[in-house]
PDB file of C-alpha atoms in Angstrom:
ATOM      1  CA  MET Z   1      54.918 165.980 146.881  1.00  0.00           C
ATOM      2  CA  ALA Z   2      53.245 165.038 143.609  1.00  0.00           C
ATOM      3  CA  ASP Z   3      51.169 161.879 143.464  1.00  0.00           C
ATOM      4  CA  PHE Z   4      52.130 159.221 140.941  1.00  0.00           C
ATOM      5  CA  ILE Z   5      49.779 156.774 139.303  1.00  0.00           C
ATOM      6  CA  TRP Z   6      51.505 153.622 138.061  1.00  0.00           C
ATOM      7  CA  THR Z   7      49.919 151.869 135.113  1.00  0.00           C
ATOM      8  CA  ALA Z   8      50.978 148.266 134.538  1.00  0.00           C
ATOM      9  CA  ARG Z   9      51.763 147.409 130.923  1.00  0.00           C
ATOM     10  CA  SER Z  10      53.394 144.632 128.989  1.00  0.00           C
ATOM     11  CA  PRO Z  11      57.140 144.977 128.301  1.00  0.00           C
ATOM     12  CA  LEU Z  12      56.233 144.232 124.677  1.00  0.00           C
ATOM     13  CA  GLN Z  13      53.678 147.015 124.371  1.00  0.00           C
ATOM     14  CA  PRO Z  14      56.010 149.380 122.449  1.00  0.00           C
ATOM     15  CA  ALA Z  15      57.140 146.588 120.096  1.00  0.00           C
ATOM     16  CA  VAL Z  16      53.869 144.860 119.246  1.00  0.00           C
ATOM     17  CA  ASN Z  17      52.276 146.781 116.373  1.00  0.00           C
ATOM     18  CA  PRO Z  18      49.392 144.836 114.802  1.00  0.00           C
ATOM     19  CA  GLY Z  19      49.530 144.658 111.036  1.00  0.00           C
ATOM     20  CA  ALA Z  20      51.264 143.008 108.096  1.00  0.00           C
ATOM     21  CA  PHE Z  21      55.017 143.234 107.599  1.00  0.00           C
ATOM     22  CA  GLY Z  22      57.804 141.756 105.513  1.00  0.00           C
ATOM     23  CA  ALA Z  23      57.409 139.899 102.231  1.00  0.00           C
ATOM     24  CA  LEU Z  24      53.702 139.297 101.737  1.00  0.00           C
ATOM     25  CA  THR Z  25      53.504 138.223  98.094  1.00  0.00           C
ATOM     26  CA  ALA Z  26      51.902 134.902  99.081  1.00  0.00           C
ATOM     27  CA  GLY Z  27      50.311 135.979 102.354  1.00  0.00           C
ATOM     28  CA  ALA Z  28      51.743 135.801 105.856  1.00  0.00           C
ATOM     29  CA  GLY Z  29      53.971 132.824 106.491  1.00  0.00           C
ATOM     30  CA  VAL Z  30      54.251 133.574 110.217  1.00  0.00           C
ATOM     31  CA  VAL Z  31      51.548 134.819 112.583  1.00  0.00           C
ATOM     32  CA  LEU Z  32      52.604 136.360 115.909  1.00  0.00           C
ATOM     33  CA  THR Z  33      50.343 137.039 118.889  1.00  0.00           C
ATOM     34  CA  GLU Z  34      51.361 138.308 122.301  1.00  0.00           C
ATOM     35  CA  ILE Z  35      49.321 136.683 125.081  1.00  0.00           C
ATOM     36  CA  ARG Z  36      48.665 138.971 128.044  1.00  0.00           C
ATOM     37  CA  ASP Z  37      46.932 138.874 131.422  1.00  0.00           C
ATOM     38  CA  PHE Z  38      47.901 135.441 132.699  1.00  0.00           C
ATOM     39  CA  ASP Z  39      48.859 133.919 136.033  1.00  0.00           C
ATOM     40  CA  LEU Z  40      52.009 131.792 136.028  1.00  0.00           C
ATOM     41  CA  VAL Z  41      53.250 129.812 139.016  1.00  0.00           C
ATOM     42  CA  GLN Z  42      56.411 127.731 139.030  1.00  0.00           C
ATOM     43  CA  ILE Z  43      55.984 124.603 141.151  1.00  0.00           C
ATOM     44  CA  MET Z  44      59.285 123.120 142.321  1.00  0.00           C
ATOM     45  CA  ALA Z  45      59.200 119.843 144.212  1.00  0.00           C
ATOM     46  CA  ARG Z  46      61.374 119.807 147.293  1.00  0.00           C
ATOM     47  CA  ARG Z  47      64.079 117.195 147.632  1.00  0.00           C
ATOM     48  CA  GLY Z  48      62.576 113.729 147.599  1.00  0.00           C
ATOM     49  CA  GLN Z  49      59.030 115.101 147.265  1.00  0.00           C
ATOM     50  CA  TRP Z  50      58.296 114.741 143.556  1.00  0.00           C
ATOM     51  CA  ASP Z  51      55.859 111.852 144.012  1.00  0.00           C
ATOM     52  CA  ALA Z  52      53.943 113.836 146.631  1.00  0.00           C
ATOM     53  CA  THR Z  53      54.000 116.913 144.402  1.00  0.00           C
ATOM     54  CA  ALA Z  54      52.690 114.927 141.432  1.00  0.00           C
ATOM     55  CA  LYS Z  55      49.920 113.537 143.642  1.00  0.00           C
ATOM     56  CA  ALA Z  56      48.938 117.090 144.654  1.00  0.00           C
ATOM     57  CA  VAL Z  57      48.951 118.150 140.986  1.00  0.00           C
ATOM     58  CA  LYS Z  58      46.631 115.282 140.096  1.00  0.00           C
ATOM     59  CA  ALA Z  59      44.258 116.082 142.954  1.00  0.00           C
ATOM     60  CA  HIS Z  60      44.071 119.801 142.190  1.00  0.00           C
ATOM     61  CA  TYR Z  61      44.272 119.990 138.397  1.00  0.00           C
ATOM     62  CA  GLY Z  62      42.586 116.695 137.580  1.00  0.00           C
ATOM     63  CA  VAL Z  63      45.392 115.389 135.327  1.00  0.00           C
ATOM     64  CA  ALA Z  64      48.695 113.643 135.838  1.00  0.00           C
ATOM     65  CA  ALA Z  65      51.677 115.951 136.175  1.00  0.00           C
ATOM     66  CA  PRO Z  66      53.486 116.444 132.863  1.00  0.00           C
ATOM     67  CA  THR Z  67      56.349 114.065 132.246  1.00  0.00           C
ATOM     68  CA  PRO Z  68      59.676 115.428 130.928  1.00  0.00           C
ATOM     69  CA  ARG Z  69      59.295 117.417 127.697  1.00  0.00           C
ATOM     70  CA  THR Z  70      55.501 117.493 127.766  1.00  0.00           C
ATOM     71  CA  VAL Z  71      52.646 119.900 128.415  1.00  0.00           C
ATOM     72  CA  VAL Z  72      49.150 118.910 129.543  1.00  0.00           C
ATOM     73  CA  ALA Z  73      45.833 120.745 129.869  1.00  0.00           C
ATOM     74  CA  GLY Z  74      44.495 120.518 133.388  1.00  0.00           C
ATOM     75  CA  LYS Z  75      41.460 121.971 135.115  1.00  0.00           C
ATOM     76  CA  ASP Z  76      41.735 125.754 134.763  1.00  0.00           C
ATOM     77  CA  ALA Z  77      45.454 125.656 133.862  1.00  0.00           C
ATOM     78  CA  THR Z  78      48.017 124.452 131.357  1.00  0.00           C
ATOM     79  CA  LEU Z  79      50.833 122.517 133.037  1.00  0.00           C
ATOM     80  CA  ILE Z  80      54.234 122.852 131.392  1.00  0.00           C
ATOM     81  CA  TRP Z  81      57.256 120.722 132.240  1.00  0.00           C
ATOM     82  CA  SER Z  82      60.107 123.146 132.970  1.00  0.00           C
ATOM     83  CA  GLY Z  83      62.941 121.009 134.329  1.00  0.00           C
ATOM     84  CA  ALA Z  84      63.731 118.175 136.710  1.00  0.00           C
ATOM     85  CA  ASP Z  85      60.892 117.959 139.262  1.00  0.00           C
ATOM     86  CA  GLN Z  86      59.522 121.328 138.130  1.00  0.00           C
ATOM     87  CA  ILE Z  87      56.415 122.430 136.279  1.00  0.00           C
ATOM     88  CA  MET Z  88      54.701 125.726 135.498  1.00  0.00           C
ATOM     89  CA  ALA Z  89      50.973 126.292 135.905  1.00  0.00           C
ATOM     90  CA  LEU Z  90      49.659 128.792 133.355  1.00  0.00           C
ATOM     91  CA  SER Z  91      46.109 130.104 133.695  1.00  0.00           C
ATOM     92  CA  PRO Z  92      43.973 133.118 132.757  1.00  0.00           C
ATOM     93  CA  ARG Z  93      44.570 136.006 135.141  1.00  0.00           C
ATOM     94  CA  ALA Z  94      42.142 136.033 138.017  1.00  0.00           C
ATOM     95  CA  THR Z  95      40.437 139.273 138.985  1.00  0.00           C
ATOM     96  CA  GLY Z  96      40.362 141.125 142.263  1.00  0.00           C
ATOM     97  CA  ALA Z  97      42.821 140.499 145.063  1.00  0.00           C
ATOM     98  CA  TYR Z  98      43.553 136.928 143.976  1.00  0.00           C
ATOM     99  CA  GLN Z  99      47.167 135.880 144.605  1.00  0.00           C
ATOM    100  CA  PRO Z 100      48.132 132.729 142.675  1.00  0.00           C
ATOM    101  CA  VAL Z 101      50.806 131.522 145.095  1.00  0.00           C
ATOM    102  CA  ARG Z 102      48.633 132.033 148.138  1.00  0.00           C
ATOM    103  CA  ALA Z 103      45.828 130.137 146.421  1.00  0.00           C
ATOM    104  CA  LEU Z 104      48.109 127.119 145.892  1.00  0.00           C
ATOM    105  CA  SER Z 105      50.101 127.241 149.118  1.00  0.00           C
ATOM    106  CA  ALA Z 106      47.869 124.875 151.086  1.00  0.00           C
ATOM    107  CA  ILE Z 107      47.753 122.398 148.192  1.00  0.00           C
ATOM    108  CA  PHE Z 108      51.544 122.092 147.946  1.00  0.00           C
ATOM    109  CA  GLU Z 109      52.390 122.746 151.586  1.00  0.00           C
ATOM    110  CA  ASP Z 110      55.564 120.909 152.721  1.00  0.00           C
ATOM    111  CA  VAL Z 111      56.090 119.214 149.327  1.00  0.00           C
ATOM    112  CA  ALA Z 112      56.879 121.995 146.833  1.00  0.00           C
ATOM    113  CA  SER Z 113      58.099 125.575 146.687  1.00  0.00           C
ATOM    114  CA  LEU Z 114      56.076 128.067 144.657  1.00  0.00           C
ATOM    115  CA  SER Z 115      57.195 131.136 142.736  1.00  0.00           C
ATOM    116  CA  ASP Z 116      54.872 133.676 141.128  1.00  0.00           C
ATOM    117  CA  GLN Z 117      56.233 134.365 137.630  1.00  0.00           C
ATOM    118  CA  SER Z 118      53.125 136.118 136.291  1.00  0.00           C
ATOM    119  CA  ASP Z 119      54.713 139.511 135.696  1.00  0.00           C
ATOM    120  CA  GLY Z 120      58.208 138.131 135.140  1.00  0.00           C
ATOM    121  CA  ARG Z 121      57.517 136.445 131.800  1.00  0.00           C
ATOM    122  CA  CYS Z 122      56.092 137.345 128.406  1.00  0.00           C
ATOM    123  CA  LEU Z 123      54.202 134.851 126.276  1.00  0.00           C
ATOM    124  CA  VAL Z 124      54.203 134.830 122.469  1.00  0.00           C
ATOM    125  CA  ARG Z 125      52.119 132.487 120.307  1.00  0.00           C
ATOM    126  CA  MET Z 126      53.635 131.693 116.903  1.00  0.00           C
ATOM    127  CA  SER Z 127      51.927 129.941 114.011  1.00  0.00           C
ATOM    128  CA  GLY Z 128      51.695 129.949 110.221  1.00  0.00           C
ATOM    129  CA  PRO Z 129      52.929 127.724 107.380  1.00  0.00           C
ATOM    130  CA  ARG Z 130      56.517 128.993 107.672  1.00  0.00           C
ATOM    131  CA  VAL Z 131      56.805 129.176 111.454  1.00  0.00           C
ATOM    132  CA  ARG Z 132      59.168 126.180 111.583  1.00  0.00           C
ATOM    133  CA  ASP Z 133      61.449 127.791 108.996  1.00  0.00           C
ATOM    134  CA  MET Z 134      61.556 130.935 111.082  1.00  0.00           C
ATOM    135  CA  LEU Z 135      62.327 129.092 114.308  1.00  0.00           C
ATOM    136  CA  ALA Z 136      65.030 127.026 112.585  1.00  0.00           C
ATOM    137  CA  LYS Z 137      67.034 130.244 112.226  1.00  0.00           C
ATOM    138  CA  LEU Z 138      66.891 130.903 115.959  1.00  0.00           C
ATOM    139  CA  SER Z 139      66.892 127.500 117.662  1.00  0.00           C
ATOM    140  CA  SER Z 140      68.609 124.125 117.363  1.00  0.00           C
ATOM    141  CA  VAL Z 141      65.509 122.205 118.520  1.00  0.00           C
ATOM    142  CA  ASP Z 142      64.127 119.773 115.936  1.00  0.00           C
ATOM    143  CA  LEU Z 143      60.516 120.908 115.468  1.00  0.00           C
ATOM    144  CA  HIS Z 144      59.481 118.286 112.920  1.00  0.00           C
ATOM    145  CA  ASP Z 145      56.178 116.525 113.655  1.00  0.00           C
ATOM    146  CA  HIS Z 146      57.983 113.296 114.491  1.00  0.00           C
ATOM    147  CA  ALA Z 147      60.403 114.961 116.938  1.00  0.00           C
ATOM    148  CA  PHE Z 148      58.151 117.670 118.391  1.00  0.00           C
ATOM    149  CA  PRO Z 149      54.504 116.602 118.156  1.00  0.00           C
ATOM    150  CA  VAL Z 150      51.571 118.414 119.726  1.00  0.00           C
ATOM    151  CA  GLY Z 151      51.972 118.408 123.517  1.00  0.00           C
ATOM    152  CA  THR Z 152      55.774 118.571 123.489  1.00  0.00           C
ATOM    153  CA  ALA Z 153      57.642 121.097 125.639  1.00  0.00           C
ATOM    154  CA  ALA Z 154      61.283 122.131 125.846  1.00  0.00           C
ATOM    155  CA  THR Z 155      63.375 124.271 128.141  1.00  0.00           C
ATOM    156  CA  THR Z 156      65.817 125.618 125.606  1.00  0.00           C
ATOM    157  CA  SER Z 157      67.179 128.766 123.983  1.00  0.00           C
ATOM    158  CA  VAL Z 158      65.849 130.810 121.094  1.00  0.00           C
ATOM    159  CA  ASP Z 159      68.076 133.512 119.646  1.00  0.00           C
ATOM    160  CA  HIS Z 160      70.547 132.786 122.501  1.00  0.00           C
ATOM    161  CA  THR Z 161      67.831 133.525 125.069  1.00  0.00           C
ATOM    162  CA  ALA Z 162      66.498 131.041 127.642  1.00  0.00           C
ATOM    163  CA  VAL Z 163      62.848 130.172 126.969  1.00  0.00           C
ATOM    164  CA  ASN Z 164      60.132 127.631 127.556  1.00  0.00           C
ATOM    165  CA  LEU Z 165      58.791 126.404 124.224  1.00  0.00           C
ATOM    166  CA  TRP Z 166      55.802 124.132 123.695  1.00  0.00           C
ATOM    167  CA  ARG Z 167      53.429 123.081 120.938  1.00  0.00           C
ATOM    168  CA  ASP Z 168      49.656 123.488 120.981  1.00  0.00           C
ATOM    169  CA  PRO Z 169      47.129 121.792 118.679  1.00  0.00           C
ATOM    170  CA  ASP Z 170      47.442 122.922 115.076  1.00  0.00           C
ATOM    171  CA  ALA Z 171      45.687 126.052 113.827  1.00  0.00           C
ATOM    172  CA  ALA Z 172      42.542 125.871 111.713  1.00  0.00           C
ATOM    173  CA  ASP Z 173      44.648 126.042 108.532  1.00  0.00           C
ATOM    174  CA  GLY Z 174      46.723 123.048 109.672  1.00  0.00           C
ATOM    175  CA  SER Z 175      49.859 125.002 110.528  1.00  0.00           C
ATOM    176  CA  PRO Z 176      51.689 124.215 113.777  1.00  0.00           C
ATOM    177  CA  VAL Z 177      51.260 126.467 116.810  1.00  0.00           C
ATOM    178  CA  PHE Z 178      54.164 127.114 119.178  1.00  0.00           C
ATOM    179  CA  ASN Z 179      54.235 129.081 122.430  1.00  0.00           C
ATOM    180  CA  LEU Z 180      57.308 130.871 123.711  1.00  0.00           C
ATOM    181  CA  LEU Z 181      57.643 131.991 127.326  1.00  0.00           C
ATOM    182  CA  VAL Z 182      60.562 134.359 127.994  1.00  0.00           C
ATOM    183  CA  PHE Z 183      61.760 136.496 130.891  1.00  0.00           C
ATOM    184  CA  SER Z 184      60.265 139.970 130.586  1.00  0.00           C
ATOM    185  CA  SER Z 185      63.670 141.661 130.559  1.00  0.00           C
ATOM    186  CA  PHE Z 186      64.578 139.797 127.347  1.00  0.00           C
ATOM    187  CA  ALA Z 187      61.170 140.004 125.669  1.00  0.00           C
ATOM    188  CA  ASP Z 188      61.816 143.069 123.523  1.00  0.00           C
ATOM    189  CA  SER Z 189      65.083 141.647 122.201  1.00  0.00           C
ATOM    190  CA  ILE Z 190      63.656 138.243 121.349  1.00  0.00           C
ATOM    191  CA  TRP Z 191      60.616 139.822 119.675  1.00  0.00           C
ATOM    192  CA  ASP Z 192      62.935 141.794 117.391  1.00  0.00           C
ATOM    193  CA  GLY Z 193      64.861 138.609 116.580  1.00  0.00           C
ATOM    194  CA  ILE Z 194      61.666 136.734 115.715  1.00  0.00           C
ATOM    195  CA  VAL Z 195      60.408 139.551 113.488  1.00  0.00           C
ATOM    196  CA  ASP Z 196      63.747 139.770 111.676  1.00  0.00           C
ATOM    197  CA  ALA Z 197      63.833 135.993 111.130  1.00  0.00           C
ATOM    198  CA  ALA Z 198      60.232 135.931 109.878  1.00  0.00           C
ATOM    199  CA  ALA Z 199      60.408 138.943 107.556  1.00  0.00           C
ATOM    200  CA  GLU Z 200      61.215 136.981 104.396  1.00  0.00           C
ATOM    201  CA  TYR Z 201      58.115 134.799 104.894  1.00  0.00           C
ATOM    202  CA  GLY Z 202      55.696 137.640 105.564  1.00  0.00           C
ATOM    203  CA  ILE Z 203      54.406 138.431 109.038  1.00  0.00           C
ATOM    204  CA  GLU Z 204      50.974 139.056 110.471  1.00  0.00           C
ATOM    205  CA  VAL Z 205      51.118 140.578 113.940  1.00  0.00           C
ATOM    206  CA  GLU Z 206      47.764 140.127 115.623  1.00  0.00           C
ATOM    207  CA  ARG Z 207      46.330 142.254 118.370  1.00  0.00           C
ATOM    208  CA  PRO Z 208      47.372 141.093 121.851  1.00  0.00           C
ATOM    209  CA  ALA Z 209      45.076 138.361 123.164  1.00  0.00           C
ATOM    210  CA  THR Z 210      44.375 136.557 126.417  1.00  0.00           C
ATOM    211  CA  LEU Z 211      44.440 132.854 127.177  1.00  0.00           C
ATOM    212  CA  ALA Z 212      40.668 132.745 126.910  1.00  0.00           C
ATOM    213  CA  SER Z 213      40.584 134.248 123.400  1.00  0.00           C
TER     214      SER Z 213
END
């Protein structure tokens, strides 16, 4: 029997082609970057255990657990509100035989259930002066500064696809920066939708990056 060697790759690898696309008469209005190589753990408080879960979050990550519709930067991880009594812990991928759920199991023992979503989601960073205009075509969320300031998170839909969406600090040019986390099985479809919606503003697709870059 022949031996097979399996090589892990991003579901977006065939779709992400770095370069400039669309209408670029005034430069790129939307900048897209796929973020790869991350660990993602969903932390779901068990019934009646949210206070204990939040206490464990504070002790381990050094910050208060995110309140509804917020994201916070903790020690070694970004904590994203993802629903009632639920958060996601996003961190750079650890090397070696590290298993993110096993590493957290003692911390949240008896108070929360953990689910490793690291290879089940794709992460896309979106920025640029026209990024809000692009997202307005695909989502009903109000992304104005007053309604969706830095540090805001939403569990919503973009292009009829369930996503986690949150806002990071603005880019160096002052444009807003949004992150979109989507199930891997829908990633190719939502990428195509984003590119189509952004084409009239000009698109710069950057090389895939990591959380540390």
